[in-house]
Amino acid sequence: DGEYEHDFVDNPAEMREDSRIGSVYGHHHVEHFFGRASYRDEQGFADDGIWLIDVAHGEMRQVFSEPSMATAFSSDGEIFYVLGADGVLHALDAHDGDLIETMALVEPGEAGRAAIIVVGDMMYVADPNSGHVLGVHLSHMEIEEEWEVGGAPSSLAFVGVLDSGGSPHAGHDEDEHGHDEGEEHEEDEHEEDEHGHEDEEHEDEGDAHGHHHHHGSEDPHYWFDADLASVAIEAIAEELSHLSPDDANVFSDRLGLYLGEVAAADAEARALIEAVPDHHRLLVTFHDAFAYFARRYGLEIAGFLIEGPEQGISAEAIAELIELIEHEGVETVFHEQQFDSSALDAVAAETGAKRGIIWSQPTEENPTYIGILLGNARAIAEQ
């Protein structure tokens, strides 16, 4: 119904007065959250450790005091992993934050922060300083696999499914479903019929109401992560090859060229944003479209005016954004050309913030994916 409840959790006495929680991490099997805190210093932002946020009791306490590079929950939510800036992996009990064990994982360096992702019983680590991706078996905290990928890998994505035991699989055997071949075809035909009717309803709705951009509970803007975009690009090329087999070689050749262009644009965007000082890494945008972009390039979403374009702009939302900008010292607010700029112009005028332009979708001025990726990076770098 659009309503939600919230409670304020005050900073505990042992936390710096100027420290704040930025990123928050949760798991559906854990009743509380973990948050990364930071504060401003002469160089920009300084790390103030990882804090356990007990919402039910309105309490916070620090469970990891050192700077960190990356965090992840185990698949079952029982363990919260923190990769320290010193390259040591810390396994914390996800329910109370107590330390379970540690493991020296990577060597720190100047190429960038390592990234981690957990898939089943394995943790995969992208180490930009060695150019390697590691596979760590979490049951005994040992490196079991290692790939030299070159360059400076700094993010990971897993595309696949997990079975009920948490193991990755490419798909399911037909025997698992308990259907014979005839039953399976009958079920497929039934599903196809249902989907066909559903599509017709959606087409009618689209004709009546025009284009909608509902975010729902998931962020659809995955293309701002170049790795995820490349997966989609490969899928498109594969489908085109199925539709036009005679042109498969053409699609394959052009796919290789385009993926190279995307990789080059991604590297250029990363280089541009790496030069951005910490106090310019807080983004305020018109709508909530840039979480993937921020995560990939080491930025932080400070706030936005609306979650999705289907929402109206309220006076309360404008007032809250003005308060956030003044509190955080945000110097630039970013408008998107396809939307009316009057509300964000008013916010900029009230706070004295500069006004920049970034893109969440193609426009006549900036019609390509690579143009959007680089245009956003340049806009943030030049603010």
XYZ file of C-alpha atoms in Angstrom:
383
model
C 0.000 0.000 0.000
C 3.045 2.274 -0.182
C 3.220 2.630 3.606
C 6.133 1.469 5.725
C 7.276 1.687 9.310
C 10.664 2.916 10.416
C 12.647 3.398 13.590
C 15.695 5.544 14.231
C 18.742 3.845 15.715
C 21.002 6.390 17.383
C 24.765 6.220 17.084
C 26.126 4.508 20.202
C 28.399 6.382 22.588
C 31.476 4.519 21.349
C 30.903 5.672 17.742
C 32.362 8.957 16.539
C 29.808 11.762 16.499
C 30.528 12.510 12.844
C 30.435 8.861 11.748
C 27.519 7.554 9.722
C 26.368 4.257 8.268
C 26.587 4.229 4.479
C 26.132 0.766 2.973
C 23.837 -1.692 4.796
C 23.878 -5.484 4.289
C 21.121 -7.933 5.171
C 20.043 -11.534 4.615
C 16.531 -12.962 4.754
C 17.611 -15.534 7.370
C 19.107 -12.924 9.709
C 17.001 -10.633 11.872
C 19.396 -7.678 11.877
C 21.803 -5.884 9.536
C 25.462 -5.052 9.171
C 26.537 -1.571 8.125
C 29.780 0.027 6.983
C 30.457 3.332 8.742
C 32.633 6.224 7.610
C 33.429 9.795 8.543
C 35.013 12.786 6.857
C 38.650 13.676 7.390
C 41.226 15.831 5.595
C 41.553 13.310 2.752
C 37.807 12.814 2.254
C 36.205 9.774 3.900
C 37.758 7.445 6.463
C 36.521 3.944 7.287
C 34.955 3.494 10.732
C 34.508 -0.265 10.587
C 31.554 -2.652 10.369
C 28.662 -2.345 12.813
C 25.910 -4.792 13.733
C 22.556 -2.974 13.593
C 19.978 -4.542 15.905
C 16.789 -2.835 14.756
C 14.522 -4.760 17.137
C 16.345 -3.365 20.173
C 17.427 -0.063 18.611
C 21.121 -0.781 19.162
C 24.370 -0.801 17.214
C 27.772 -2.172 18.103
C 31.025 -2.427 16.224
C 32.030 -5.948 15.189
C 34.979 -5.101 12.923
C 37.094 -2.040 13.625
C 39.539 -2.003 10.704
C 39.049 -0.677 7.140
C 37.504 -3.238 4.799
C 37.405 -3.917 1.067
C 34.377 -6.167 0.613
C 31.654 -8.073 2.457
C 29.310 -10.997 1.749
C 26.918 -13.328 3.543
C 27.209 -17.089 3.304
C 24.445 -18.634 1.204
C 22.542 -19.766 4.306
C 23.014 -16.437 6.086
C 24.849 -17.969 9.038
C 28.198 -16.246 8.415
C 29.059 -12.680 7.435
C 32.419 -12.387 5.674
C 34.506 -9.221 5.819
C 37.605 -8.844 3.650
C 39.853 -6.397 5.461
C 41.935 -3.777 3.684
C 44.966 -5.830 4.745
C 43.750 -8.739 2.595
C 42.671 -10.950 5.519
C 39.231 -12.579 5.300
C 37.258 -12.551 8.562
C 34.328 -14.931 9.112
C 31.858 -13.480 11.630
C 28.861 -15.188 13.187
C 25.992 -13.460 11.387
C 23.773 -13.588 14.480
C 26.060 -11.941 17.024
C 29.056 -10.653 15.036
C 31.576 -12.773 16.944
C 34.734 -13.757 15.062
C 34.792 -17.416 13.973
C 38.019 -17.630 11.965
C 40.329 -15.707 9.643
C 42.267 -16.444 6.478
C 45.021 -14.525 4.685
C 43.440 -14.195 1.253
C 45.018 -11.498 -0.959
C 47.904 -9.060 -0.858
C 46.836 -5.404 -0.638
C 48.034 -3.144 -3.428
C 47.407 0.048 -5.353
C 45.434 -1.445 -8.269
C 42.157 -1.315 -6.352
C 39.919 -3.160 -3.926
C 39.264 -6.864 -4.248
C 35.667 -8.057 -4.675
C 34.018 -11.194 -3.282
C 30.871 -13.150 -4.089
C 29.520 -16.308 -2.432
C 27.923 -19.069 -4.508
C 26.902 -22.150 -2.555
C 29.917 -23.410 -0.606
C 32.376 -21.373 -2.665
C 33.595 -17.804 -2.411
C 35.028 -16.236 -5.551
C 37.506 -13.398 -5.203
C 38.490 -10.879 -7.892
C 41.963 -9.594 -7.018
C 42.923 -6.546 -9.117
C 46.441 -6.464 -7.709
C 47.398 -9.943 -8.924
C 45.103 -10.152 -11.945
C 43.700 -13.421 -10.566
C 40.279 -14.759 -9.624
C 40.330 -17.173 -6.688
C 37.903 -19.900 -5.669
C 37.798 -20.473 -1.898
C 35.995 -23.479 -0.410
C 34.331 -21.995 2.649
C 33.903 -25.219 4.626
C 37.659 -25.410 5.216
C 38.729 -21.878 4.175
C 41.227 -22.942 1.534
C 41.885 -21.720 -1.992
C 40.862 -24.564 -4.305
C 40.901 -22.820 -7.678
C 42.776 -19.928 -9.217
C 42.523 -18.325 -12.633
C 44.887 -15.766 -14.107
C 42.553 -13.444 -16.002
C 44.943 -10.532 -16.460
C 44.230 -6.863 -16.056
C 42.781 -5.675 -12.771
C 39.564 -7.639 -12.089
C 37.547 -5.766 -9.481
C 33.979 -7.090 -9.664
C 32.174 -10.408 -10.014
C 28.757 -11.604 -11.112
C 27.255 -15.091 -10.984
C 24.695 -16.054 -13.610
C 22.924 -19.351 -12.881
C 20.656 -21.116 -10.427
C 21.134 -22.802 -7.061
C 19.574 -26.061 -6.025
C 17.954 -26.436 -2.608
C 21.302 -27.413 -1.120
C 22.996 -24.223 -2.272
C 25.016 -25.784 -5.098
C 25.253 -24.058 -8.484
C 23.761 -25.872 -11.475
C 23.222 -25.029 -15.109
C 19.741 -26.550 -15.021
C 17.615 -29.469 -13.834
C 17.293 -33.004 -15.104
C 13.868 -33.882 -16.428
C 13.684 -36.895 -14.084
C 13.770 -34.568 -11.067
C 10.324 -33.239 -11.890
C 8.598 -36.619 -11.920
C 6.916 -36.023 -15.299
C 7.046 -38.255 -18.302
C 7.670 -36.651 -21.659
C 3.984 -36.356 -22.529
C 3.107 -34.676 -19.249
C 5.943 -32.218 -19.613
C 4.860 -31.165 -23.095
C 1.284 -30.796 -21.928
C 2.396 -28.569 -19.067
C 4.562 -26.488 -21.390
C 1.619 -25.958 -23.742
C -0.558 -24.891 -20.814
C 2.063 -22.415 -19.633
C 2.489 -21.067 -23.143
C -1.261 -20.513 -23.408
C -1.312 -18.688 -20.072
C 1.636 -16.537 -21.064
C 0.043 -15.720 -24.373
C -3.095 -14.361 -22.692
C -0.999 -12.496 -20.184
C 1.030 -10.860 -22.949
C -2.145 -9.753 -24.694
C -3.345 -8.123 -21.487
C -0.029 -6.338 -21.078
C -0.132 -5.098 -24.649
C -3.610 -3.691 -24.089
C -2.461 -2.027 -20.902
C 0.549 -0.559 -22.684
C -1.644 0.877 -25.434
C -3.905 2.474 -22.866
C -1.307 3.868 -20.493
C 1.924 4.247 -22.452
C 5.396 3.316 -21.212
C 5.786 2.427 -17.534
C 8.995 2.193 -15.556
C 8.105 0.302 -12.382
C 11.101 -0.646 -10.281
C 9.270 -2.850 -7.798
C 11.525 -4.650 -5.341
C 14.384 -5.150 -7.812
C 16.597 -2.675 -9.634
C 16.271 -3.211 -13.406
C 19.256 -1.028 -14.352
C 21.737 -3.919 -14.475
C 23.301 -2.552 -17.673
C 25.291 -0.046 -15.624
C 27.486 -2.994 -14.619
C 29.489 -3.680 -17.781
C 29.963 -7.360 -16.886
C 26.216 -7.923 -16.594
C 25.601 -5.910 -19.749
C 28.095 -8.119 -21.603
C 26.155 -11.223 -20.543
C 23.007 -9.684 -22.019
C 24.842 -8.664 -25.199
C 26.080 -12.228 -25.694
C 22.553 -13.572 -25.165
C 21.196 -11.153 -27.774
C 23.842 -12.211 -30.297
C 23.084 -15.880 -29.645
C 19.359 -15.362 -30.159
C 19.959 -13.409 -33.366
C 22.104 -16.284 -34.630
C 19.246 -18.705 -33.954
C 16.807 -16.447 -35.782
C 19.116 -15.929 -38.758
C 21.599 -18.852 -38.974
C 23.048 -17.636 -42.278
C 24.296 -14.508 -40.525
C 25.672 -16.273 -37.441
C 29.290 -15.559 -38.382
C 28.508 -11.880 -38.837
C 26.838 -11.701 -35.433
C 29.768 -13.531 -33.845
C 32.348 -11.195 -35.384
C 30.430 -8.086 -34.409
C 29.852 -9.461 -30.927
C 33.590 -9.781 -30.386
C 34.208 -6.252 -31.606
C 31.441 -4.759 -29.499
C 32.432 -6.582 -26.317
C 35.919 -5.172 -26.820
C 34.462 -1.673 -27.108
C 32.400 -2.191 -23.950
C 35.466 -3.420 -22.040
C 37.474 -0.407 -23.205
C 34.684 1.983 -22.195
C 34.404 0.273 -18.808
C 38.147 0.665 -18.230
C 38.025 4.326 -19.269
C 35.044 4.986 -16.986
C 36.855 3.332 -14.092
C 39.986 5.406 -14.706
C 37.963 8.621 -14.841
C 36.129 7.927 -11.593
C 39.190 6.648 -9.739
C 40.531 10.206 -9.987
C 37.395 11.642 -8.352
C 38.039 12.803 -4.764
C 36.037 11.113 -2.023
C 33.861 14.138 -1.296
C 32.567 14.014 -4.898
C 31.679 10.312 -4.727
C 28.262 10.925 -3.160
C 25.590 10.935 -5.880
C 22.256 12.714 -5.713
C 20.107 11.972 -8.764
C 16.570 12.545 -9.980
C 15.507 8.915 -9.702
C 16.900 5.675 -8.299
C 18.645 4.284 -11.373
C 22.356 4.256 -10.601
C 22.978 1.674 -7.858
C 24.746 -0.732 -10.239
C 26.836 2.127 -11.637
C 27.798 3.296 -8.149
C 28.682 -0.194 -6.964
C 30.867 -0.912 -9.982
C 32.873 2.298 -9.862
C 33.179 2.886 -6.128
C 30.556 5.605 -5.713
C 27.783 5.960 -3.148
C 24.138 6.860 -3.729
C 23.424 9.599 -1.205
C 19.849 10.213 -2.304
C 17.325 10.707 -5.084
C 14.098 12.609 -5.551
C 11.883 9.675 -6.581
C 12.336 5.913 -6.756
C 10.799 5.518 -10.208
C 9.405 7.815 -12.909
C 5.868 6.582 -12.233
C 5.922 8.321 -8.848
C 4.831 11.871 -8.257
C 7.165 14.405 -6.663
C 6.023 15.498 -3.225
C 6.957 18.594 -1.259
C 8.078 16.266 1.534
C 10.503 14.458 -0.790
C 11.978 17.780 -1.929
C 12.408 18.956 1.661
C 14.054 15.682 2.699
C 16.470 15.815 -0.232
C 17.412 19.410 0.586
C 18.119 18.391 4.182
C 20.237 15.434 3.035
C 22.302 17.551 0.625
C 22.991 20.169 3.283
C 23.839 17.530 5.905
C 26.165 15.521 3.655
C 27.737 18.503 1.920
C 26.834 17.215 -1.552
C 28.111 19.695 -4.128
C 26.368 18.500 -7.316
C 22.899 17.145 -8.096
C 22.474 15.195 -11.325
C 19.453 15.615 -13.573
C 18.391 13.204 -16.334
C 17.448 14.822 -19.631
C 14.301 12.791 -20.265
C 12.627 14.212 -17.142
C 11.329 17.634 -16.164
C 14.141 19.399 -14.334
C 12.119 21.982 -12.396
C 12.020 20.098 -9.066
C 15.732 19.293 -9.073
C 16.493 22.859 -10.193
C 14.629 24.082 -7.111
C 16.650 21.728 -4.903
C 19.902 22.980 -6.428
C 18.869 26.609 -5.999
C 17.900 26.081 -2.360
C 21.110 24.249 -1.425
C 23.573 26.053 -3.670
C 24.548 22.743 -5.273
C 25.746 22.671 -8.846
C 23.588 20.948 -11.453
C 24.986 18.180 -13.646
C 23.513 15.852 -16.257
C 23.780 12.061 -16.385
C 21.874 9.454 -18.384
C 19.828 6.443 -17.331
C 18.597 5.715 -20.869
C 19.444 6.775 -24.435
C 18.508 10.248 -25.590
C 18.826 12.021 -28.917
C 21.973 13.703 -27.642
C 23.466 10.504 -26.196
C 21.904 7.520 -28.015
C 24.332 4.637 -27.316
C 25.137 2.399 -24.360
C 28.848 3.207 -24.480
C 28.036 6.902 -24.791
C 25.881 6.710 -21.659
C 28.547 4.816 -19.705
C 31.301 7.282 -20.590
C 29.016 10.314 -20.427
C 28.086 9.501 -16.840
C 31.696 8.876 -15.844
C 32.835 12.154 -17.409
C 30.000 14.119 -15.820
C 30.929 12.802 -12.376
C 34.654 13.321 -12.966
C 34.169 16.902 -14.178
C 31.772 18.084 -11.464
